[in-house]
mmCIF file of C-alpha atoms in Angstrom:
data_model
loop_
_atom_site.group_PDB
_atom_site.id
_atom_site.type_symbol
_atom_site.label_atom_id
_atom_site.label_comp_id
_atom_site.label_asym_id
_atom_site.label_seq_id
_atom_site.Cartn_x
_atom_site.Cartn_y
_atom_site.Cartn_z
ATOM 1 C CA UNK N 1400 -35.163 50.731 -12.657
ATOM 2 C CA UNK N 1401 -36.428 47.226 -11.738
ATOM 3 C CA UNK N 1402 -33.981 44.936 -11.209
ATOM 4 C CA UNK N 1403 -34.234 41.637 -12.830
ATOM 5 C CA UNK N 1404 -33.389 38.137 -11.097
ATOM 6 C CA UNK N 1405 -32.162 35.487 -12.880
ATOM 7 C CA UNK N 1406 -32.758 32.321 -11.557
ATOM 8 C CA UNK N 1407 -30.034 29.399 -12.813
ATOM 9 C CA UNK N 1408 -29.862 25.843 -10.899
ATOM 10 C CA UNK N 1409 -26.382 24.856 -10.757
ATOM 11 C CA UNK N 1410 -25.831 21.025 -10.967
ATOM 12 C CA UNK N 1411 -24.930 19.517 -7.391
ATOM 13 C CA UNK N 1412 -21.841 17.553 -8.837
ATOM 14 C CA UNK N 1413 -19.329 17.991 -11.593
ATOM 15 C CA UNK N 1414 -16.803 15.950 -12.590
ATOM 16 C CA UNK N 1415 -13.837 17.358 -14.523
ATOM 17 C CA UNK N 1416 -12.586 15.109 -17.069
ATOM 18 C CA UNK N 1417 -9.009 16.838 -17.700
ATOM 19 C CA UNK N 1418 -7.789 16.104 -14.019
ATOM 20 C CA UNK N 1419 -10.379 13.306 -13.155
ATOM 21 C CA UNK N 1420 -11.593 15.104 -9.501
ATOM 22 C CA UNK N 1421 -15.696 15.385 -8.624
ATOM 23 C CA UNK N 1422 -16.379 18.484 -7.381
ATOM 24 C CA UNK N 1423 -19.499 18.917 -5.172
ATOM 25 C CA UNK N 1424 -21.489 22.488 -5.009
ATOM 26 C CA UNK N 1425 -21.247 24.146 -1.738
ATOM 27 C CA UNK N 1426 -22.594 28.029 -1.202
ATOM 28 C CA UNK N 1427 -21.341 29.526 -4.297
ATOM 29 C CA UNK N 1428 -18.026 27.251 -4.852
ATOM 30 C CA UNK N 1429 -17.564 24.050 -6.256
ATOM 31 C CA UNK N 1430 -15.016 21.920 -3.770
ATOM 32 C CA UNK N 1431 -12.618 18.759 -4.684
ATOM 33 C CA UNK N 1432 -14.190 15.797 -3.283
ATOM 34 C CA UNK N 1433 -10.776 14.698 -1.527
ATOM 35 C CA UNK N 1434 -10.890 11.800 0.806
ATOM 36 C CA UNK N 1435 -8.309 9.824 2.265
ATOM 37 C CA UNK N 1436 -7.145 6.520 1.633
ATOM 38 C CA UNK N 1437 -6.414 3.662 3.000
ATOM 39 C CA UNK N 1438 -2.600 3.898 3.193
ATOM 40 C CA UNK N 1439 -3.539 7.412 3.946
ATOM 41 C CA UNK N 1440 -4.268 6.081 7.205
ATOM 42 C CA UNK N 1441 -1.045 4.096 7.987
ATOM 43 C CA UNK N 1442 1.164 5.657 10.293
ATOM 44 C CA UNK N 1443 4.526 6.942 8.523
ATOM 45 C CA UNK N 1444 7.948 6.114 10.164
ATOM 46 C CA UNK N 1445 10.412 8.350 10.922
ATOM 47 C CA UNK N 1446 11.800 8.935 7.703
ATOM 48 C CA UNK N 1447 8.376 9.355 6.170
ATOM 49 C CA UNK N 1448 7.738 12.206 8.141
ATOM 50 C CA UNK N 1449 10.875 13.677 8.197
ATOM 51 C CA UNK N 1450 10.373 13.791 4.212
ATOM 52 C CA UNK N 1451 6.579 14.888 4.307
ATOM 53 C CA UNK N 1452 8.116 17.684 6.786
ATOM 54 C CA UNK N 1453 10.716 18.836 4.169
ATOM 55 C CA UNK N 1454 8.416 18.770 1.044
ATOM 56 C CA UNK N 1455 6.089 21.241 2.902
ATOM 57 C CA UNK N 1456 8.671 23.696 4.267
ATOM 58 C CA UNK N 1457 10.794 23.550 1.402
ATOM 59 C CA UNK N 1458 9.001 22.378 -1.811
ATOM 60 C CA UNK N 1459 5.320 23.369 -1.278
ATOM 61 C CA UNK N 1460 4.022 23.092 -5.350
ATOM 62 C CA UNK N 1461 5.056 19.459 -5.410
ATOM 63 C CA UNK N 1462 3.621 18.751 -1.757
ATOM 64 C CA UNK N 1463 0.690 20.209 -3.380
ATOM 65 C CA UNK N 1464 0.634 18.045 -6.448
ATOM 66 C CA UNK N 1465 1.257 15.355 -4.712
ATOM 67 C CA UNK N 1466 -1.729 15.753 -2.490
ATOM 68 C CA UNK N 1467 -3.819 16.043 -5.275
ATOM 69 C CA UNK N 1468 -2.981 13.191 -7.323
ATOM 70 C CA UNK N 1469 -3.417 10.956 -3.853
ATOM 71 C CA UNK N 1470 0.171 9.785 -4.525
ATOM 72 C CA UNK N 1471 1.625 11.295 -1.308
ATOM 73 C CA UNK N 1472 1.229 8.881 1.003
ATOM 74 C CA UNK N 1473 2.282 6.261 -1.099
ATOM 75 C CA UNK N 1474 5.670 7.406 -1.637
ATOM 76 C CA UNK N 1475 6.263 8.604 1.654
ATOM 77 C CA UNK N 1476 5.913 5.073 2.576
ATOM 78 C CA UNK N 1477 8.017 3.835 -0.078
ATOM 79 C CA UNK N 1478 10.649 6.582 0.971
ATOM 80 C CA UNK N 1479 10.415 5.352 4.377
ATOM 81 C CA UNK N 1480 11.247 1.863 3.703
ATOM 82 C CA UNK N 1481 13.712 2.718 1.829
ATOM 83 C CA UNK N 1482 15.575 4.697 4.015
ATOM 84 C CA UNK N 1483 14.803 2.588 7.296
ATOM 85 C CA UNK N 1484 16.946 -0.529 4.946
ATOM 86 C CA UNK N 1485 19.705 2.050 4.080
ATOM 87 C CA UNK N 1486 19.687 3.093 6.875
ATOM 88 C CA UNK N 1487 20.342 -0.339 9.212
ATOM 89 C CA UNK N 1488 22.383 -1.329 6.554
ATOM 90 C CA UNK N 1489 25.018 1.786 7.431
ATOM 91 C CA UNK N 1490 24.402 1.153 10.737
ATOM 92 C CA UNK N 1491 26.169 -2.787 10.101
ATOM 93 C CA UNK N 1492 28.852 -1.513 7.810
ATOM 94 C CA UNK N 1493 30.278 1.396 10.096
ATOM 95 C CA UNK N 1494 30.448 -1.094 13.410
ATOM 96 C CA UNK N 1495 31.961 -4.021 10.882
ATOM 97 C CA UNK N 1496 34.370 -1.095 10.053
ATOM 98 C CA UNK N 1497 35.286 0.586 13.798
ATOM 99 C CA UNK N 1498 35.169 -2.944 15.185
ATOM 100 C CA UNK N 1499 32.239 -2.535 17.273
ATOM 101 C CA UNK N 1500 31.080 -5.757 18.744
ATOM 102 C CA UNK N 1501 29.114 -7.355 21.812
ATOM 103 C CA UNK N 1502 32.753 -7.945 23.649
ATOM 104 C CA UNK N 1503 33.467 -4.437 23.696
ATOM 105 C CA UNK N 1504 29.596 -3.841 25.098
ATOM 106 C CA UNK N 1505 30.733 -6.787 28.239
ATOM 107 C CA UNK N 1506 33.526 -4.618 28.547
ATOM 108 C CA UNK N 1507 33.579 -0.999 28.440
ATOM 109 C CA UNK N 1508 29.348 0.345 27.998
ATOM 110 C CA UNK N 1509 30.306 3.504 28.061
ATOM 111 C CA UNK N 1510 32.362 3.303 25.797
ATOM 112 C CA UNK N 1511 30.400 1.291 23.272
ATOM 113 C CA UNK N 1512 26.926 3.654 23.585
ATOM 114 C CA UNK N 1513 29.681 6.707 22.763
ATOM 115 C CA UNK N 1514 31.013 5.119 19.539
ATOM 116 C CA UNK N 1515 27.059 3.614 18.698
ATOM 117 C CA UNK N 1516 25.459 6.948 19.139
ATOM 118 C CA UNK N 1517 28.515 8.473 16.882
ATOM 119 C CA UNK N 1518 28.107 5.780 14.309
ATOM 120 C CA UNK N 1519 24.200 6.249 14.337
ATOM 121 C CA UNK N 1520 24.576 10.220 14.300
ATOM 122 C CA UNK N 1521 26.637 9.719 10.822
ATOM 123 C CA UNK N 1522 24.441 6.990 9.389
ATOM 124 C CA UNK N 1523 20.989 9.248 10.290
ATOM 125 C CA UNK N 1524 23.028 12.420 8.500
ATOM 126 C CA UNK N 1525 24.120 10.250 5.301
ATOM 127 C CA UNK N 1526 20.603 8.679 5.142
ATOM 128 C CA UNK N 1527 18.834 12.299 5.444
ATOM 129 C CA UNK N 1528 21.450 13.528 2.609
ATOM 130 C CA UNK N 1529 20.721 10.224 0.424
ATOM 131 C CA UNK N 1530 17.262 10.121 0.537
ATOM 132 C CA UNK N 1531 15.659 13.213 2.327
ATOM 133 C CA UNK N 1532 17.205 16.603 1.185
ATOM 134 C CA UNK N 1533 18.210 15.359 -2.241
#
């Protein structure tokens, strides 16, 4: 039997017009063109990262999704933001509230760092509640 070759040229680049990607040709496989950003390349804060870490472990598709539509980054930022404001702004109320102020610092330290570390222990916990695991 003699085996016939067929020889078809696949085009280089294709562009898919239901989700908007280029994909370029490489070995047999067409790949996303995905680049990064700009913002991509902004450092997150804390709270950005502790949200980027939680969307991978825990909700994967829409890390995914997110990725893909380049939207990740910017509402990791926007997440961060929000939850560095929410944040300092628990951080006022609770020492307004427990009566924490400079005088107390002049006079007792250690006791001031142990009721500031408490109060910023519960504000980090409400904030990740809030904003991160919701």
């Amino acid at each position: 039997m003699k085996q016939v070759q067929i020889n078809t040229i696949l085009p280089k680049s294709i562009k898919d017009n239901n989700n908007g990607l280029n994909y370029t040709l490489h070995g047999d496989y067409y790949l996303p063109d995905l680049y990064p950003r700009e913002s991509d390349s902004i450092p997150l804060g804390r709270w950005g990262r502790e949200y980027k870490q939680y969307l991978e472990g825990n909700h994967s598709g829409l890390y995914t999704r997110l990725i893909l539509s380049g939207k990740l980054y910017s509402i990791l930022h926007d997440l961060d933001y929000q939850a560095q404001k929410r944040y300092e702004l628990i951080l006022c109320q609770m020492k307004t509230a427990e009566g924490i102020t400079e005088s107390l610092k002049a006079k007792n330290q250690l006791e001031w760092v142990r009721r500031m570390n408490s109060i910023r222990n519960r504000a980090e916990e409400i904030v990740r509640a809030e904003l991160i695991h919701s």
